[in-house]
PDB file of N, CA, C and O in Angstrom:
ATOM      1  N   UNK U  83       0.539  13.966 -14.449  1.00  0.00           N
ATOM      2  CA  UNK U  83       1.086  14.342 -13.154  1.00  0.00           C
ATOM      3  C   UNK U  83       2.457  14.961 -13.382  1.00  0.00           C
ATOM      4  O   UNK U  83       3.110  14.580 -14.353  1.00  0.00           O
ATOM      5  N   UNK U  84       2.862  15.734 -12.696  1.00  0.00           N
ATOM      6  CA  UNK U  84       4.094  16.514 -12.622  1.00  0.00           C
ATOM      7  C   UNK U  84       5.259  15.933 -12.604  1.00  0.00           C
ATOM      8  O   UNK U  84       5.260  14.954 -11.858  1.00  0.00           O
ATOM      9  N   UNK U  85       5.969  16.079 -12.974  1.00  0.00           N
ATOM     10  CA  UNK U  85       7.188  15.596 -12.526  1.00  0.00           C
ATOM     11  C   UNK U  85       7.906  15.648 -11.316  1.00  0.00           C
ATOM     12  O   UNK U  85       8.489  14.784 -10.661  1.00  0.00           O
ATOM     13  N   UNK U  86       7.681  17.199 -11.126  1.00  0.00           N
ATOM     14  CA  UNK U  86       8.475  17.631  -9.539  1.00  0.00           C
ATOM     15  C   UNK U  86       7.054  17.448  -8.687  1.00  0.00           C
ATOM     16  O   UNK U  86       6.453  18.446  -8.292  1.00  0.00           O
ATOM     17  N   UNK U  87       6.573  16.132  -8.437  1.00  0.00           N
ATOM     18  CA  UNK U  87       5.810  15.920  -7.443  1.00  0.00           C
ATOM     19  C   UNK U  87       6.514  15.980  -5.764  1.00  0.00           C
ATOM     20  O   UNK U  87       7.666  15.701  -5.433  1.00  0.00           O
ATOM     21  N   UNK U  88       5.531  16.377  -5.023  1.00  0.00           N
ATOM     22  CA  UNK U  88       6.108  16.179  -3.644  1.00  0.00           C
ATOM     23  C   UNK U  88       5.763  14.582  -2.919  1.00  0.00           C
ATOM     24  O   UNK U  88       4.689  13.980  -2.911  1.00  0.00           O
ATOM     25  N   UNK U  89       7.043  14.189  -2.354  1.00  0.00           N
ATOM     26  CA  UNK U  89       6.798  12.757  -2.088  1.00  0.00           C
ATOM     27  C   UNK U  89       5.652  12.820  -0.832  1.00  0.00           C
ATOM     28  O   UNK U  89       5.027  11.833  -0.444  1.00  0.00           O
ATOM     29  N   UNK U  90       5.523  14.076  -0.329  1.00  0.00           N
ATOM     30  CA  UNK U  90       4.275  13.946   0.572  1.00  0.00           C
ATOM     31  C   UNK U  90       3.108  13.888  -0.086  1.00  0.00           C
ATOM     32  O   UNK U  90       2.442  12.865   0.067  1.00  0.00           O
ATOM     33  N   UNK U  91       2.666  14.810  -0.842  1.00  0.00           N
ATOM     34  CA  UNK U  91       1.713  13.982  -2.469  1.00  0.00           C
ATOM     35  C   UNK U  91       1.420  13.035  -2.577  1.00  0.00           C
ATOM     36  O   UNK U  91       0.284  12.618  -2.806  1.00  0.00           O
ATOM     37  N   UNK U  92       2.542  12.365  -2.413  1.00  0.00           N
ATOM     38  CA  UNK U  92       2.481  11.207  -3.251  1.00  0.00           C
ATOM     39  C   UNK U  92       1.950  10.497  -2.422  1.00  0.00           C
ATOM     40  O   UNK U  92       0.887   9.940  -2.699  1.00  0.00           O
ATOM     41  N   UNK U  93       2.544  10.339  -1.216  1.00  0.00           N
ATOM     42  CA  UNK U  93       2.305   9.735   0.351  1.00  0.00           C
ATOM     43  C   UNK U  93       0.965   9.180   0.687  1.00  0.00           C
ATOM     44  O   UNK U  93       0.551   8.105   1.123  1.00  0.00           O
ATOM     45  N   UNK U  94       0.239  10.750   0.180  1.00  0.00           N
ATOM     46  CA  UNK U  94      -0.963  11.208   0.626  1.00  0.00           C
ATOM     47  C   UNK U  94      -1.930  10.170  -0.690  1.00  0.00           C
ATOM     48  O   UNK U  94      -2.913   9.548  -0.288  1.00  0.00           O
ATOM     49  N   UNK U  95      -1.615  10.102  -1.893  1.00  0.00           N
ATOM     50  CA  UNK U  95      -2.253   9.534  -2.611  1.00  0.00           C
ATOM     51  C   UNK U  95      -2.388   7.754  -2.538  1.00  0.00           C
ATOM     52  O   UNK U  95      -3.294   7.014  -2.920  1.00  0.00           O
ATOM     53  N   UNK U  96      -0.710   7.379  -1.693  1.00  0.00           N
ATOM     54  CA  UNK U  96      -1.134   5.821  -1.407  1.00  0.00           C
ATOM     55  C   UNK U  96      -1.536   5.709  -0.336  1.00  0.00           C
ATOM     56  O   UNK U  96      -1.520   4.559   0.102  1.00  0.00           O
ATOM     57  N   UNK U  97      -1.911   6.475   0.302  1.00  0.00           N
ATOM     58  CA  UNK U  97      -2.776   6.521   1.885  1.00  0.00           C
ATOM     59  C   UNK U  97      -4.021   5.909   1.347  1.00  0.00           C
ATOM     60  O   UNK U  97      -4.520   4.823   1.641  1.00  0.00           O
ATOM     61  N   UNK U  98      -4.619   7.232   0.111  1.00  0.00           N
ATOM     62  CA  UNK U  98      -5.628   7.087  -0.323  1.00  0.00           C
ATOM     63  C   UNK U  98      -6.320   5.651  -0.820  1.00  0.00           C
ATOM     64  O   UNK U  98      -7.483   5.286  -0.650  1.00  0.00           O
ATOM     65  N   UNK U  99      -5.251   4.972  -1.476  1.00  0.00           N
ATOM     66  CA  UNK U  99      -5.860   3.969  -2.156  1.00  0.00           C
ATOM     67  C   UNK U  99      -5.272   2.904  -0.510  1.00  0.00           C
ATOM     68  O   UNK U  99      -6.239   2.250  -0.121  1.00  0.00           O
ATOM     69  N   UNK U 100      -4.445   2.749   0.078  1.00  0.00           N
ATOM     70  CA  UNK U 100      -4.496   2.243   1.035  1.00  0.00           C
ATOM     71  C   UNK U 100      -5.766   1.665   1.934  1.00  0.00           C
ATOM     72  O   UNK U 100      -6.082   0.537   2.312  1.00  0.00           O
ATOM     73  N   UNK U 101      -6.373   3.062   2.098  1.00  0.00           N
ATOM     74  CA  UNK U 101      -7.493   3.007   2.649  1.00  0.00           C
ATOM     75  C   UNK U 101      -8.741   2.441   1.765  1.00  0.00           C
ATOM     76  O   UNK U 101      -9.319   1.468   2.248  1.00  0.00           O
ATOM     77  N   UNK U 102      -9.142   2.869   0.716  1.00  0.00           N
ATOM     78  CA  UNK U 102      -9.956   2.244   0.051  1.00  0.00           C
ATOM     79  C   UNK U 102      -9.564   0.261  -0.101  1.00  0.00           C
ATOM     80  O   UNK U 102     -10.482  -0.509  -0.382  1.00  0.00           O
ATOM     81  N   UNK U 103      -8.310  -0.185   0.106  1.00  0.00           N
ATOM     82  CA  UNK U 103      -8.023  -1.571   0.215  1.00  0.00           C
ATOM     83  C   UNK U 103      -8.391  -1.815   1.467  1.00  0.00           C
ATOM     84  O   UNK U 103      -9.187  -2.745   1.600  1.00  0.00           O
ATOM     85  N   UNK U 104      -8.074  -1.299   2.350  1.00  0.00           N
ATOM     86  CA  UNK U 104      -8.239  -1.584   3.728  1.00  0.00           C
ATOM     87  C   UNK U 104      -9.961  -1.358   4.089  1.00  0.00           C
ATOM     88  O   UNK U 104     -10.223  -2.274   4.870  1.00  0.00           O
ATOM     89  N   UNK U 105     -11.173  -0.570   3.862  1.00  0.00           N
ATOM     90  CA  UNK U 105     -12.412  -0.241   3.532  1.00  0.00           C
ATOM     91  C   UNK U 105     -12.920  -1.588   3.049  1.00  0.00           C
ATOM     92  O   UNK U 105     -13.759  -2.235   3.675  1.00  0.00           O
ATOM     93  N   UNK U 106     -12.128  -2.152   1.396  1.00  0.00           N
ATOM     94  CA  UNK U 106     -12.763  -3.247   1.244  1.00  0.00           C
ATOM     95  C   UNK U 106     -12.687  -4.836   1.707  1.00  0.00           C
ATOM     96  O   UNK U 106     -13.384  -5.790   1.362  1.00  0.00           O
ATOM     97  N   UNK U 107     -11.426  -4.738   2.738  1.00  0.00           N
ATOM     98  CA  UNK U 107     -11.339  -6.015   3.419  1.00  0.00           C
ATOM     99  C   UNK U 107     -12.218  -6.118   4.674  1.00  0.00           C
ATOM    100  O   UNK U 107     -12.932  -7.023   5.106  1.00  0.00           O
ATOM    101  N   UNK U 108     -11.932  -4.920   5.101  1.00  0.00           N
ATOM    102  CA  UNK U 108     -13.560  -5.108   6.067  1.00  0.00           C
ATOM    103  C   UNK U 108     -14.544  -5.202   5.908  1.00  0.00           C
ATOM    104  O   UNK U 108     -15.185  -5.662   6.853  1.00  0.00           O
ATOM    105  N   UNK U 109     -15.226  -4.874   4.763  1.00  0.00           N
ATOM    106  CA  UNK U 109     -16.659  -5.186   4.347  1.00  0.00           C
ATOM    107  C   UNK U 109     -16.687  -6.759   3.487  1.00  0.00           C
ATOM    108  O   UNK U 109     -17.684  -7.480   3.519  1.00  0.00           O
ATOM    109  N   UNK U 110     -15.620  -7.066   2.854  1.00  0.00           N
ATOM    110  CA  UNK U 110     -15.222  -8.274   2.547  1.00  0.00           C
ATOM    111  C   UNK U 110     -15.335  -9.723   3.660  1.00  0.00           C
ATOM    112  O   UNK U 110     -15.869 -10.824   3.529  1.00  0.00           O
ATOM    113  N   UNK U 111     -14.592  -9.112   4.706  1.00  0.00           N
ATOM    114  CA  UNK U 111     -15.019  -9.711   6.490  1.00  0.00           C
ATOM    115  C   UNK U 111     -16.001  -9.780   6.991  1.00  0.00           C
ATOM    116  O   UNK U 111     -16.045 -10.559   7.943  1.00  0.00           O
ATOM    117  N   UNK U 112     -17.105  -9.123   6.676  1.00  0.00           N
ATOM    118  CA  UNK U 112     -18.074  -8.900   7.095  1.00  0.00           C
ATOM    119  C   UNK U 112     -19.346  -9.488   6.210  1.00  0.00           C
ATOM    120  O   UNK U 112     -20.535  -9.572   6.519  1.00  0.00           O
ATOM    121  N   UNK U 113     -18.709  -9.835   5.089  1.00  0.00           N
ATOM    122  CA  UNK U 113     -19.930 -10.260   4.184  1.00  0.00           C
ATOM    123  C   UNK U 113     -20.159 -12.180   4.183  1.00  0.00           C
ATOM    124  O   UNK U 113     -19.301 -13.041   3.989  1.00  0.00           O
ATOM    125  N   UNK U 114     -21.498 -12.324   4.449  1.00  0.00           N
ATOM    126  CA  UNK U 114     -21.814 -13.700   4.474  1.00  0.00           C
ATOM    127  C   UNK U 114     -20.962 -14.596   3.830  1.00  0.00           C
ATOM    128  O   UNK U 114     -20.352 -15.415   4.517  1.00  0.00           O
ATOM    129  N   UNK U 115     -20.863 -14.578   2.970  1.00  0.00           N
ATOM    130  CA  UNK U 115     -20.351 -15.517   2.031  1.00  0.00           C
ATOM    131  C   UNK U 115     -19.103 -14.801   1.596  1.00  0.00           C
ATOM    132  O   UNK U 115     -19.050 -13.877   0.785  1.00  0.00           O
ATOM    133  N   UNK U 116     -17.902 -15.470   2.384  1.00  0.00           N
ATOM    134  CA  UNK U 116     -16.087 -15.037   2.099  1.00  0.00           C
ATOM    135  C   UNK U 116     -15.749 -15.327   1.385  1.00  0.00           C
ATOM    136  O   UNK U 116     -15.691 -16.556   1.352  1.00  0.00           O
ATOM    137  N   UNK U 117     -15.230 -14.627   0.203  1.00  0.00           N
ATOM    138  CA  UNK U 117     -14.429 -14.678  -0.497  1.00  0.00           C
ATOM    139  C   UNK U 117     -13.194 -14.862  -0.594  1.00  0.00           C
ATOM    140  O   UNK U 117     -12.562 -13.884  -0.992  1.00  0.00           O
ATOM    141  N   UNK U 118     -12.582 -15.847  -0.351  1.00  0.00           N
ATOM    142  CA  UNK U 118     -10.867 -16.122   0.223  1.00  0.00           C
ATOM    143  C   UNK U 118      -9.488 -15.752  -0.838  1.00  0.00           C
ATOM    144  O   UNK U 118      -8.296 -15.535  -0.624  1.00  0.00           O
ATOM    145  N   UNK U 119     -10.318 -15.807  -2.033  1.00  0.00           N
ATOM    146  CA  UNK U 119      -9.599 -15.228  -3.451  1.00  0.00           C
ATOM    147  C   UNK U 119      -9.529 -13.440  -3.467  1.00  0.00           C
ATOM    148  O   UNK U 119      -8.502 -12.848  -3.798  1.00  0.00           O
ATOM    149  N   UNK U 120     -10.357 -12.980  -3.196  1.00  0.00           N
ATOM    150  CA  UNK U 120     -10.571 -11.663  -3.166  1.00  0.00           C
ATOM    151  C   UNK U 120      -9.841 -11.302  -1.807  1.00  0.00           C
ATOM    152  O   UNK U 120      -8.743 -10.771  -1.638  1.00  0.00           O
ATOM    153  N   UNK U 121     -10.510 -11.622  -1.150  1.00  0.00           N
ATOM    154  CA  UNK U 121      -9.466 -11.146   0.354  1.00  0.00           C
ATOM    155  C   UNK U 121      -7.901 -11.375   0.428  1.00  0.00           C
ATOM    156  O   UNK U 121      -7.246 -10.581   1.105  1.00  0.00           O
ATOM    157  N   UNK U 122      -7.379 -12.225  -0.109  1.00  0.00           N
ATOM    158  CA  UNK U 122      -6.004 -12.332  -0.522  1.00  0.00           C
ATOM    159  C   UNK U 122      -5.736 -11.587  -1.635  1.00  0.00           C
ATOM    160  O   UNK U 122      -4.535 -11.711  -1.877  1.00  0.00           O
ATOM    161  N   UNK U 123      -6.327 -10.798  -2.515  1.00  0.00           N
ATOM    162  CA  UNK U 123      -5.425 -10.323  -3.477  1.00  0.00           C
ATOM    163  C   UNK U 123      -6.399  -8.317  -3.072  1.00  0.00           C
ATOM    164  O   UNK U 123      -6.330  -7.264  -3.707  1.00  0.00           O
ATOM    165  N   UNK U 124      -7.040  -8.626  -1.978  1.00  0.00           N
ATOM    166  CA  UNK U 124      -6.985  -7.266  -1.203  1.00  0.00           C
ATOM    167  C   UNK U 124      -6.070  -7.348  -0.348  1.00  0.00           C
ATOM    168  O   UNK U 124      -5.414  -6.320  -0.513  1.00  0.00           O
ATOM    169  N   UNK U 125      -5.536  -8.036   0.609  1.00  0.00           N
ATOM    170  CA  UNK U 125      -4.535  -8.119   1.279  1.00  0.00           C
ATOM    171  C   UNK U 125      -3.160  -7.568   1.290  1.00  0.00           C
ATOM    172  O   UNK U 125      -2.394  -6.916   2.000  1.00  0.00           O
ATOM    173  N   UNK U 126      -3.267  -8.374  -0.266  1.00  0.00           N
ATOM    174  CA  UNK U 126      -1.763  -8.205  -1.048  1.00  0.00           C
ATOM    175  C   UNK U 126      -1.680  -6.815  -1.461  1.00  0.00           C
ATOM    176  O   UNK U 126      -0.614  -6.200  -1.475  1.00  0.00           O
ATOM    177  N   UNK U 127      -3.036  -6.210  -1.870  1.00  0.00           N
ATOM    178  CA  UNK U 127      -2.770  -5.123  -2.577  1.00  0.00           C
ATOM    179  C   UNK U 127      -2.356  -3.785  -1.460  1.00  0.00           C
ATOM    180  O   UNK U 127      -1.993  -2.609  -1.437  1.00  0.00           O
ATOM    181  N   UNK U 128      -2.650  -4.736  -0.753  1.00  0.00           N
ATOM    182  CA  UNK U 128      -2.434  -2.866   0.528  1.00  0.00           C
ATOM    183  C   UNK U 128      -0.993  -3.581   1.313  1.00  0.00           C
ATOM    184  O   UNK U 128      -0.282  -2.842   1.993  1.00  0.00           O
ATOM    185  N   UNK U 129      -0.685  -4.889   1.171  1.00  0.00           N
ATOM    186  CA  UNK U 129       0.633  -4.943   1.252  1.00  0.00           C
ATOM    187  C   UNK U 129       1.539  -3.832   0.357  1.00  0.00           C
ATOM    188  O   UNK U 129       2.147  -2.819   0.702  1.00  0.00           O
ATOM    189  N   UNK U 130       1.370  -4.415  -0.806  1.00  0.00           N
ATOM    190  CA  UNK U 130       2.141  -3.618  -1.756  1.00  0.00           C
ATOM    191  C   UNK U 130       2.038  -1.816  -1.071  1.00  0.00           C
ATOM    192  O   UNK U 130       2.968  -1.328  -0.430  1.00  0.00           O
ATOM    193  N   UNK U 131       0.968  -1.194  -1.326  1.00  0.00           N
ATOM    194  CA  UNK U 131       0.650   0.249  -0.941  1.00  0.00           C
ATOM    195  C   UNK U 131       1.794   0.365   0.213  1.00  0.00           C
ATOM    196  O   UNK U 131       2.754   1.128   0.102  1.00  0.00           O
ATOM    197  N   UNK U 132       1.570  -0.516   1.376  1.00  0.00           N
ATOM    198  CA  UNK U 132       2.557  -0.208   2.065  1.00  0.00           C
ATOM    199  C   UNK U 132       4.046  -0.128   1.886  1.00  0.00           C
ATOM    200  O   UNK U 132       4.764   0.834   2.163  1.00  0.00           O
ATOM    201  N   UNK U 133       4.374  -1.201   1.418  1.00  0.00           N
ATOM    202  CA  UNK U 133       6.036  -0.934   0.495  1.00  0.00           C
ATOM    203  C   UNK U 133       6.137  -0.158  -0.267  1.00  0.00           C
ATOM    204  O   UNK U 133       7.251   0.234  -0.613  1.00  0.00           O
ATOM    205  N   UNK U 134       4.672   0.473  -0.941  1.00  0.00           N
ATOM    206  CA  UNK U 134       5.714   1.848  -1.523  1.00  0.00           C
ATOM    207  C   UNK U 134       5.679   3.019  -1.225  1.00  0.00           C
ATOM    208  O   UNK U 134       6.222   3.952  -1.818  1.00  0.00           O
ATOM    209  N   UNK U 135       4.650   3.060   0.281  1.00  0.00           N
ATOM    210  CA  UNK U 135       5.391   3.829   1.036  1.00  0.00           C
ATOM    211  C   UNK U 135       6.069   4.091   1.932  1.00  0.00           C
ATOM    212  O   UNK U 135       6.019   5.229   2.398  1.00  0.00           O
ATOM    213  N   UNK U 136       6.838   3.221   2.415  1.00  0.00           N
ATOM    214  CA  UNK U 136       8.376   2.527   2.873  1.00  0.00           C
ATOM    215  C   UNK U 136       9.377   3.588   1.527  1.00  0.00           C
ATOM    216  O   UNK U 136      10.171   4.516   1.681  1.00  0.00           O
ATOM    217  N   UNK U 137       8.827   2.862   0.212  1.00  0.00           N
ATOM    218  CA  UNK U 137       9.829   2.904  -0.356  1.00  0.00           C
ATOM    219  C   UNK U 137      10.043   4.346  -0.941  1.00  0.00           C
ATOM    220  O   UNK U 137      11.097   4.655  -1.499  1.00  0.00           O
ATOM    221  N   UNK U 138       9.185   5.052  -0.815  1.00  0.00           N
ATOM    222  CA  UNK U 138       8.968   6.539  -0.514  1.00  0.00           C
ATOM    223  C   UNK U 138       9.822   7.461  -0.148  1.00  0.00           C
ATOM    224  O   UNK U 138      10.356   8.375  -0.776  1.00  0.00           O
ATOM    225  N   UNK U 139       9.906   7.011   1.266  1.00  0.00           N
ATOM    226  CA  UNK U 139      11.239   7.356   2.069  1.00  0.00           C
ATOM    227  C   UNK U 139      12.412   7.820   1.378  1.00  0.00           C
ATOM    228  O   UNK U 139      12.827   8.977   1.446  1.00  0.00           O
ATOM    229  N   UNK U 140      13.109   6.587   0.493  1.00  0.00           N
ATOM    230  CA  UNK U 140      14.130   7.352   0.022  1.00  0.00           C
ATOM    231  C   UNK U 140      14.161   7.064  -1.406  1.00  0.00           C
ATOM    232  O   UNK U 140      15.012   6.439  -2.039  1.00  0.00           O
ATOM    233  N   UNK U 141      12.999   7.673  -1.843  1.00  0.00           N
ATOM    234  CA  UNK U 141      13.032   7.415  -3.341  1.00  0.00           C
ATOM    235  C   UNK U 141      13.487   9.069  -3.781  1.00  0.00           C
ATOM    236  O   UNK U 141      13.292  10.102  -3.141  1.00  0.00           O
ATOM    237  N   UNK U 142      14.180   8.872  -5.157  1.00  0.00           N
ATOM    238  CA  UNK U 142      14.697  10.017  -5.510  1.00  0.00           C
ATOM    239  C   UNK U 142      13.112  10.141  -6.406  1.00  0.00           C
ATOM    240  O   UNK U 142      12.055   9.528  -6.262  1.00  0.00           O
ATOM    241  N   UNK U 143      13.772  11.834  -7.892  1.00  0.00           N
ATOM    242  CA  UNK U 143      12.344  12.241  -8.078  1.00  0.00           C
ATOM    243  C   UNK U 143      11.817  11.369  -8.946  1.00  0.00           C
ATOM    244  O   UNK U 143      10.690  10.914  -8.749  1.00  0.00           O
ATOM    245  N   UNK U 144      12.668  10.970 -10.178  1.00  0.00           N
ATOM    246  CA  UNK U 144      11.832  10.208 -10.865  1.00  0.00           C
ATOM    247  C   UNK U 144      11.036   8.568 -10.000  1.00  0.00           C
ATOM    248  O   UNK U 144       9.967   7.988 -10.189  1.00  0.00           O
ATOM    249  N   UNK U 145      11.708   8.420  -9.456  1.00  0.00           N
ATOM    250  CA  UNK U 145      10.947   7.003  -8.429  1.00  0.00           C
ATOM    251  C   UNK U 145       9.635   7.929  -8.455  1.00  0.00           C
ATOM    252  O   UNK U 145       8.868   7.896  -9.417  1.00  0.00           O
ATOM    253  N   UNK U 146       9.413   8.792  -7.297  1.00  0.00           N
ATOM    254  CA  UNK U 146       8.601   9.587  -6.751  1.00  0.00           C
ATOM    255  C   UNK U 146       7.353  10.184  -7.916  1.00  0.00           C
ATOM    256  O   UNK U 146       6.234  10.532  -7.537  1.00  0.00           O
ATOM    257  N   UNK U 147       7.738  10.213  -9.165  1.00  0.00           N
ATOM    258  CA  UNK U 147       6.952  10.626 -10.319  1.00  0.00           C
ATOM    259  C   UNK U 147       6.541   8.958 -10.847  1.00  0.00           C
ATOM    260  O   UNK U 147       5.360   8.915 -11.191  1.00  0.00           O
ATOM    261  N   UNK U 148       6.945   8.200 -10.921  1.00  0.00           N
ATOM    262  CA  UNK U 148       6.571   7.128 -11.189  1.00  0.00           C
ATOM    263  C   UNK U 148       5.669   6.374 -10.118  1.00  0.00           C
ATOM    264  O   UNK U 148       5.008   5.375 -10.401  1.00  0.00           O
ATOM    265  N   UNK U 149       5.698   6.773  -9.261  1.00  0.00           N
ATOM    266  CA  UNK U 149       5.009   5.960  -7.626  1.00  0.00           C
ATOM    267  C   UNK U 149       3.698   6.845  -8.095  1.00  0.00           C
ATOM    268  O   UNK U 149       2.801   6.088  -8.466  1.00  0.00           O
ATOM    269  N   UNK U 150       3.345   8.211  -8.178  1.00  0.00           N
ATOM    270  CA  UNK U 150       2.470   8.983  -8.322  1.00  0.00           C
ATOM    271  C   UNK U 150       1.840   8.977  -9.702  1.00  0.00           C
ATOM    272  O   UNK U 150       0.796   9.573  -9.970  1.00  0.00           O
ATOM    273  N   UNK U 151       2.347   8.464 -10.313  1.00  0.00           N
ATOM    274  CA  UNK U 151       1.392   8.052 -11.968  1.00  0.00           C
ATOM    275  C   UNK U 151       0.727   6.617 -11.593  1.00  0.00           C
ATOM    276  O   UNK U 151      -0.427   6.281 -11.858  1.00  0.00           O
ATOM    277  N   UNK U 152       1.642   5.900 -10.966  1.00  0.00           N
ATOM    278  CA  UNK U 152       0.562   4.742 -10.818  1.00  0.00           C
ATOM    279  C   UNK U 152      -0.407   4.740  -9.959  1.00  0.00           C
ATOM    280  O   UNK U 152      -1.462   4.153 -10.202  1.00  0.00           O
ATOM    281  N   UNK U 153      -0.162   5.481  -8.684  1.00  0.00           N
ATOM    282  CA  UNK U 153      -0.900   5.801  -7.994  1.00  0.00           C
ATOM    283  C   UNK U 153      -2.552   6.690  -8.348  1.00  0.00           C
ATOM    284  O   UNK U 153      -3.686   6.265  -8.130  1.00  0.00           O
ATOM    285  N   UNK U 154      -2.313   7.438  -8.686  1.00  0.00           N
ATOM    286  CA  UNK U 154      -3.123   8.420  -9.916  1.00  0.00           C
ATOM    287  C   UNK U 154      -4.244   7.304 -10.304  1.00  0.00           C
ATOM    288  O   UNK U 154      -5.447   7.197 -10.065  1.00  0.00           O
ATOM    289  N   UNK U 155      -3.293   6.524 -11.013  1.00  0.00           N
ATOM    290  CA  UNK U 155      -4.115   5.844 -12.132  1.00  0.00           C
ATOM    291  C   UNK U 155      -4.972   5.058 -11.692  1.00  0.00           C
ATOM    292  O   UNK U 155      -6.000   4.832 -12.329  1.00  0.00           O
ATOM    293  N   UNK U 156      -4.659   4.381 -10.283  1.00  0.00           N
ATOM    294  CA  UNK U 156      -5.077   3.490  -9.109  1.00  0.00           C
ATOM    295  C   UNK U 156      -6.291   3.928  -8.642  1.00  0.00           C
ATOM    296  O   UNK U 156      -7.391   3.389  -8.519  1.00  0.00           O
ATOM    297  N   UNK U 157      -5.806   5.151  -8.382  1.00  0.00           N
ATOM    298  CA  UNK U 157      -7.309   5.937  -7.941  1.00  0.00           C
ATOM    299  C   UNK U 157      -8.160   6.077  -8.311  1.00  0.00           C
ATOM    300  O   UNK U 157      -9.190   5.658  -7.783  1.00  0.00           O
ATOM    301  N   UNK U 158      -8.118   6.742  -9.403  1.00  0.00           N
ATOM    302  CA  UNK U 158      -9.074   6.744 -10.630  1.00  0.00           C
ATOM    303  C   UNK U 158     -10.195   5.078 -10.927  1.00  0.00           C
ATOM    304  O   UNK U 158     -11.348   4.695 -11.125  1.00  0.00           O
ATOM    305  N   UNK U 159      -9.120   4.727 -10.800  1.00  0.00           N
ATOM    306  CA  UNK U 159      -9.708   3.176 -11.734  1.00  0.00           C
ATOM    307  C   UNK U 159     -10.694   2.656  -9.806  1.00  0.00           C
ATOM    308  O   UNK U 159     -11.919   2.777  -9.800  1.00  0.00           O
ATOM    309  N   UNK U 160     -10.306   2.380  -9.067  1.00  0.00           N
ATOM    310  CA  UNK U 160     -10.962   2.644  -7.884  1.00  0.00           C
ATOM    311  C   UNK U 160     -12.137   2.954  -7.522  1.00  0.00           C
ATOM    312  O   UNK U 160     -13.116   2.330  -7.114  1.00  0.00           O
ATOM    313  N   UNK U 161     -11.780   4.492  -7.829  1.00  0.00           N
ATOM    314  CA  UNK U 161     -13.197   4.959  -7.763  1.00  0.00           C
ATOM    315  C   UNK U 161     -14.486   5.279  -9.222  1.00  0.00           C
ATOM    316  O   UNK U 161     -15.462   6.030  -9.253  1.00  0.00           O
ATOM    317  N   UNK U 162     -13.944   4.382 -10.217  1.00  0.00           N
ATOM    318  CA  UNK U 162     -14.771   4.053 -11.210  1.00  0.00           C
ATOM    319  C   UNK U 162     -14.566   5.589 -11.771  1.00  0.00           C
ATOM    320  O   UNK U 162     -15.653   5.759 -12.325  1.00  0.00           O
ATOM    321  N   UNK U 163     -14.055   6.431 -11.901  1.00  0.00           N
ATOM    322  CA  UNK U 163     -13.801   7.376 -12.590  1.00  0.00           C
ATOM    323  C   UNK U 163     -13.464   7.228 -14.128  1.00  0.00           C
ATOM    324  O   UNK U 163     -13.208   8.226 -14.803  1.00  0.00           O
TER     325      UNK U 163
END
């Protein structure tokens, strides 16, 4: 990933995995047999997504290149890529 990423990029990429956390707590909710371990550390994980994009806001570039490599990598691993 670039260095001079745009923090809207970036934005756009923890939306992404945002949503895929948020996708699997509802079907998680929905499934017979709850998983209370899994649903808490889906919870947590789209907690986090959200603080870093809070922290987005006023992150300078390298923050912003570092938010977007992990992010990246998040995705990937996600969607079994």
């Amino acid at each position: 990933m670039s260095d001079h990423v745009s923090p809207e990029a970036v934005e756009q990429l923890v939306q992404e995995v945002s949503t895929w956390y948020a996708e699997q707590i509802i079907t998680e909710r929905r499934a017979g047999a709850l998983d209370a371990d899994r649903l808490k550390a889906l919870q947590d994980e789209l907690a986090a997504c959200a603080a870093d994009q809070q922290a987005l806001q006023d992150a300078d570039e390298k923050d912003v290149a570092e938010i977007a490599s992990r992010y990246a990598a998040r995705l990937k691993d996600l969607k079994g890529q």
